[in-house]
């Protein structure tokens, strides 16, 4: 009898200590973002803010329209435009005519931005390698597959 009561009490404590699933998904993202931002700073890309990086990371390899960046960053077009202005002054991006629409402009990554992407990509590869070592190949692969599957119903930008 005591064993059952003890098990119930332990289960209740485990439930109280368990982190919400949404938070559990956010914590590794926050860790990754922080570590990549610090690596960028250490590599000499210390002239931008985390908010600017969040807009920058959404620029597609072949360029993005401001409205798409604002939508993906979940901010107003005006706020995204101000961030792009700052990133342009810092040499990370530039605006060019959109070849598919003469009235529109694309934000494209400049050479300084490409160098920053290389640092961020190398840091992400390190992080993922560490996670794979920690979780094991099978669990790491399973985690990736499950998150890819969840993306199908949660990411409006998934292609």
mmCIF file of C-alpha atoms in Angstrom:
data_model
loop_
_atom_site.group_PDB
_atom_site.id
_atom_site.type_symbol
_atom_site.label_atom_id
_atom_site.label_comp_id
_atom_site.label_asym_id
_atom_site.label_seq_id
_atom_site.Cartn_x
_atom_site.Cartn_y
_atom_site.Cartn_z
ATOM 1 C CA UNK A 1 0.000 0.000 0.000
ATOM 2 C CA UNK A 2 2.762 2.410 0.879
ATOM 3 C CA UNK A 3 4.526 1.561 -2.357
ATOM 4 C CA UNK A 4 1.472 2.600 -4.395
ATOM 5 C CA UNK A 5 1.059 5.853 -2.456
ATOM 6 C CA UNK A 6 4.768 6.558 -2.793
ATOM 7 C CA UNK A 7 4.615 5.891 -6.532
ATOM 8 C CA UNK A 8 1.655 8.276 -6.873
ATOM 9 C CA UNK A 9 3.467 10.965 -4.885
ATOM 10 C CA UNK A 10 6.624 10.492 -6.974
ATOM 11 C CA UNK A 11 4.572 10.657 -10.181
ATOM 12 C CA UNK A 12 2.895 13.880 -9.026
ATOM 13 C CA UNK A 13 6.300 15.409 -8.246
ATOM 14 C CA UNK A 14 7.646 14.337 -11.649
ATOM 15 C CA UNK A 15 4.657 15.987 -13.344
ATOM 16 C CA UNK A 16 5.246 19.214 -11.384
ATOM 17 C CA UNK A 17 8.950 19.269 -12.279
ATOM 18 C CA UNK A 18 8.389 18.385 -15.942
ATOM 19 C CA UNK A 19 8.766 21.388 -18.233
ATOM 20 C CA UNK A 20 5.928 22.259 -20.586
ATOM 21 C CA UNK A 21 6.488 20.722 -24.036
ATOM 22 C CA UNK A 22 6.498 24.123 -25.725
ATOM 23 C CA UNK A 23 9.222 25.307 -23.367
ATOM 24 C CA UNK A 24 11.106 22.040 -23.942
ATOM 25 C CA UNK A 25 11.119 22.801 -27.662
ATOM 26 C CA UNK A 26 12.155 26.422 -27.075
ATOM 27 C CA UNK A 27 15.102 25.763 -24.734
ATOM 28 C CA UNK A 28 17.339 24.051 -27.354
ATOM 29 C CA UNK A 29 16.457 26.790 -29.866
ATOM 30 C CA UNK A 30 17.405 29.495 -27.363
ATOM 31 C CA UNK A 31 20.647 27.676 -26.549
ATOM 32 C CA UNK A 32 21.492 27.368 -30.249
ATOM 33 C CA UNK A 33 20.665 30.996 -30.987
ATOM 34 C CA UNK A 34 22.740 32.234 -28.037
ATOM 35 C CA UNK A 35 25.728 30.082 -28.897
ATOM 36 C CA UNK A 36 25.653 31.093 -32.558
ATOM 37 C CA UNK A 37 25.355 34.775 -31.650
ATOM 38 C CA UNK A 38 28.342 34.494 -29.291
ATOM 39 C CA UNK A 39 30.368 32.704 -31.993
ATOM 40 C CA UNK A 40 29.557 35.521 -34.420
ATOM 41 C CA UNK A 41 30.662 38.111 -31.879
ATOM 42 C CA UNK A 42 33.882 36.192 -31.185
ATOM 43 C CA UNK A 43 34.567 36.080 -34.947
ATOM 44 C CA UNK A 44 34.374 39.879 -35.175
ATOM 45 C CA UNK A 45 30.720 40.232 -36.147
ATOM 46 C CA UNK A 46 30.037 42.234 -33.010
ATOM 47 C CA UNK A 47 28.337 45.238 -34.574
ATOM 48 C CA UNK A 48 24.795 43.908 -34.747
ATOM 49 C CA UNK A 49 22.073 42.953 -32.322
ATOM 50 C CA UNK A 50 20.291 39.686 -31.783
ATOM 51 C CA UNK A 51 17.116 41.269 -33.183
ATOM 52 C CA UNK A 52 18.967 42.170 -36.372
ATOM 53 C CA UNK A 53 20.325 38.612 -36.591
ATOM 54 C CA UNK A 54 16.802 37.253 -36.290
ATOM 55 C CA UNK A 55 15.777 39.236 -39.368
ATOM 56 C CA UNK A 56 19.024 38.462 -41.206
ATOM 57 C CA UNK A 57 18.689 34.697 -40.701
ATOM 58 C CA UNK A 58 15.426 34.774 -42.633
ATOM 59 C CA UNK A 59 16.932 36.223 -45.817
ATOM 60 C CA UNK A 60 16.655 33.503 -48.466
ATOM 61 C CA UNK A 61 19.816 32.535 -50.372
ATOM 62 C CA UNK A 62 18.412 34.099 -53.559
ATOM 63 C CA UNK A 63 17.014 37.149 -51.737
ATOM 64 C CA UNK A 64 13.804 38.030 -49.939
ATOM 65 C CA UNK A 65 11.194 40.713 -50.167
ATOM 66 C CA UNK A 66 10.778 42.929 -47.137
ATOM 67 C CA UNK A 67 7.151 41.871 -46.666
ATOM 68 C CA UNK A 68 8.226 38.216 -46.482
ATOM 69 C CA UNK A 69 10.958 38.995 -43.943
ATOM 70 C CA UNK A 70 8.531 40.968 -41.795
ATOM 71 C CA UNK A 71 5.973 38.178 -41.943
ATOM 72 C CA UNK A 72 8.482 35.467 -41.064
ATOM 73 C CA UNK A 73 10.014 37.541 -38.254
ATOM 74 C CA UNK A 74 6.511 38.332 -36.985
ATOM 75 C CA UNK A 75 7.035 42.071 -36.998
ATOM 76 C CA UNK A 76 5.640 45.042 -38.828
ATOM 77 C CA UNK A 77 6.941 45.929 -42.257
ATOM 78 C CA UNK A 78 8.201 49.219 -40.785
ATOM 79 C CA UNK A 79 10.189 47.461 -38.043
ATOM 80 C CA UNK A 80 11.634 44.958 -40.499
ATOM 81 C CA UNK A 81 12.503 47.828 -42.856
ATOM 82 C CA UNK A 82 14.368 49.612 -40.070
ATOM 83 C CA UNK A 83 16.302 46.413 -39.291
ATOM 84 C CA UNK A 84 17.158 45.923 -42.961
ATOM 85 C CA UNK A 85 18.310 49.568 -43.151
ATOM 86 C CA UNK A 86 20.642 48.916 -40.219
ATOM 87 C CA UNK A 87 21.913 45.642 -41.684
ATOM 88 C CA UNK A 88 22.522 47.402 -44.987
ATOM 89 C CA UNK A 89 24.545 50.159 -43.310
ATOM 90 C CA UNK A 90 26.608 47.466 -41.553
ATOM 91 C CA UNK A 91 27.313 45.714 -44.875
ATOM 92 C CA UNK A 92 25.438 42.461 -44.230
ATOM 93 C CA UNK A 93 22.748 42.933 -46.891
ATOM 94 C CA UNK A 94 21.788 45.201 -49.760
ATOM 95 C CA UNK A 95 18.635 45.938 -51.682
ATOM 96 C CA UNK A 96 18.500 45.098 -55.378
ATOM 97 C CA UNK A 97 15.722 45.215 -57.992
ATOM 98 C CA UNK A 98 13.580 42.072 -58.045
ATOM 99 C CA UNK A 99 14.128 40.476 -61.476
ATOM 100 C CA UNK A 100 10.569 39.091 -61.418
ATOM 101 C CA UNK A 101 8.883 42.419 -60.585
ATOM 102 C CA UNK A 102 10.448 45.730 -61.579
ATOM 103 C CA UNK A 103 8.516 47.580 -58.861
ATOM 104 C CA UNK A 104 9.781 45.353 -56.028
ATOM 105 C CA UNK A 105 13.159 45.098 -54.334
ATOM 106 C CA UNK A 106 14.934 42.101 -52.882
ATOM 107 C CA UNK A 107 17.144 42.035 -49.838
ATOM 108 C CA UNK A 108 20.223 39.946 -50.657
ATOM 109 C CA UNK A 109 23.148 38.878 -48.515
ATOM 110 C CA UNK A 110 26.418 40.715 -49.111
ATOM 111 C CA UNK A 111 29.941 39.271 -48.753
ATOM 112 C CA UNK A 112 30.161 40.307 -45.069
ATOM 113 C CA UNK A 113 26.849 38.571 -44.488
ATOM 114 C CA UNK A 114 28.044 35.427 -46.281
ATOM 115 C CA UNK A 115 31.087 35.302 -43.999
ATOM 116 C CA UNK A 116 28.770 35.589 -40.987
ATOM 117 C CA UNK A 117 26.612 32.776 -42.388
ATOM 118 C CA UNK A 118 29.735 30.582 -42.632
ATOM 119 C CA UNK A 119 30.506 31.161 -38.934
ATOM 120 C CA UNK A 120 26.909 30.517 -37.923
ATOM 121 C CA UNK A 121 26.718 27.367 -40.065
ATOM 122 C CA UNK A 122 29.951 25.977 -38.619
ATOM 123 C CA UNK A 123 28.694 26.658 -35.096
ATOM 124 C CA UNK A 124 25.374 24.973 -35.823
ATOM 125 C CA UNK A 125 27.230 21.930 -37.198
ATOM 126 C CA UNK A 126 29.217 21.736 -33.936
ATOM 127 C CA UNK A 127 26.061 21.943 -31.850
ATOM 128 C CA UNK A 128 24.270 19.266 -33.858
ATOM 129 C CA UNK A 129 27.314 17.008 -33.662
ATOM 130 C CA UNK A 130 27.374 17.405 -29.878
ATOM 131 C CA UNK A 131 23.648 16.620 -29.663
ATOM 132 C CA UNK A 132 24.080 13.554 -31.871
ATOM 133 C CA UNK A 133 26.911 12.323 -29.654
ATOM 134 C CA UNK A 134 24.865 12.944 -26.523
ATOM 135 C CA UNK A 135 21.580 11.453 -27.778
ATOM 136 C CA UNK A 136 23.069 8.729 -29.947
ATOM 137 C CA UNK A 137 22.580 8.457 -33.694
ATOM 138 C CA UNK A 138 19.251 6.620 -33.438
ATOM 139 C CA UNK A 139 17.617 9.083 -31.022
ATOM 140 C CA UNK A 140 19.071 12.095 -32.823
ATOM 141 C CA UNK A 141 17.701 10.841 -36.147
ATOM 142 C CA UNK A 142 14.336 10.075 -34.563
ATOM 143 C CA UNK A 143 14.183 13.549 -32.998
ATOM 144 C CA UNK A 144 14.946 15.132 -36.361
ATOM 145 C CA UNK A 145 12.310 13.030 -38.119
ATOM 146 C CA UNK A 146 9.655 13.853 -35.533
ATOM 147 C CA UNK A 147 10.392 17.578 -35.691
ATOM 148 C CA UNK A 148 10.312 17.479 -39.503
ATOM 149 C CA UNK A 149 6.949 15.744 -39.311
ATOM 150 C CA UNK A 150 5.602 18.318 -36.852
ATOM 151 C CA UNK A 151 6.817 21.092 -39.150
ATOM 152 C CA UNK A 152 4.335 19.895 -41.766
ATOM 153 C CA UNK A 153 1.454 21.141 -39.617
ATOM 154 C CA UNK A 154 3.121 24.028 -37.768
ATOM 155 C CA UNK A 155 5.327 25.899 -40.250
ATOM 156 C CA UNK A 156 3.505 28.069 -42.787
ATOM 157 C CA UNK A 157 6.857 28.609 -44.561
ATOM 158 C CA UNK A 158 7.722 24.912 -44.980
ATOM 159 C CA UNK A 159 8.128 23.964 -48.600
#
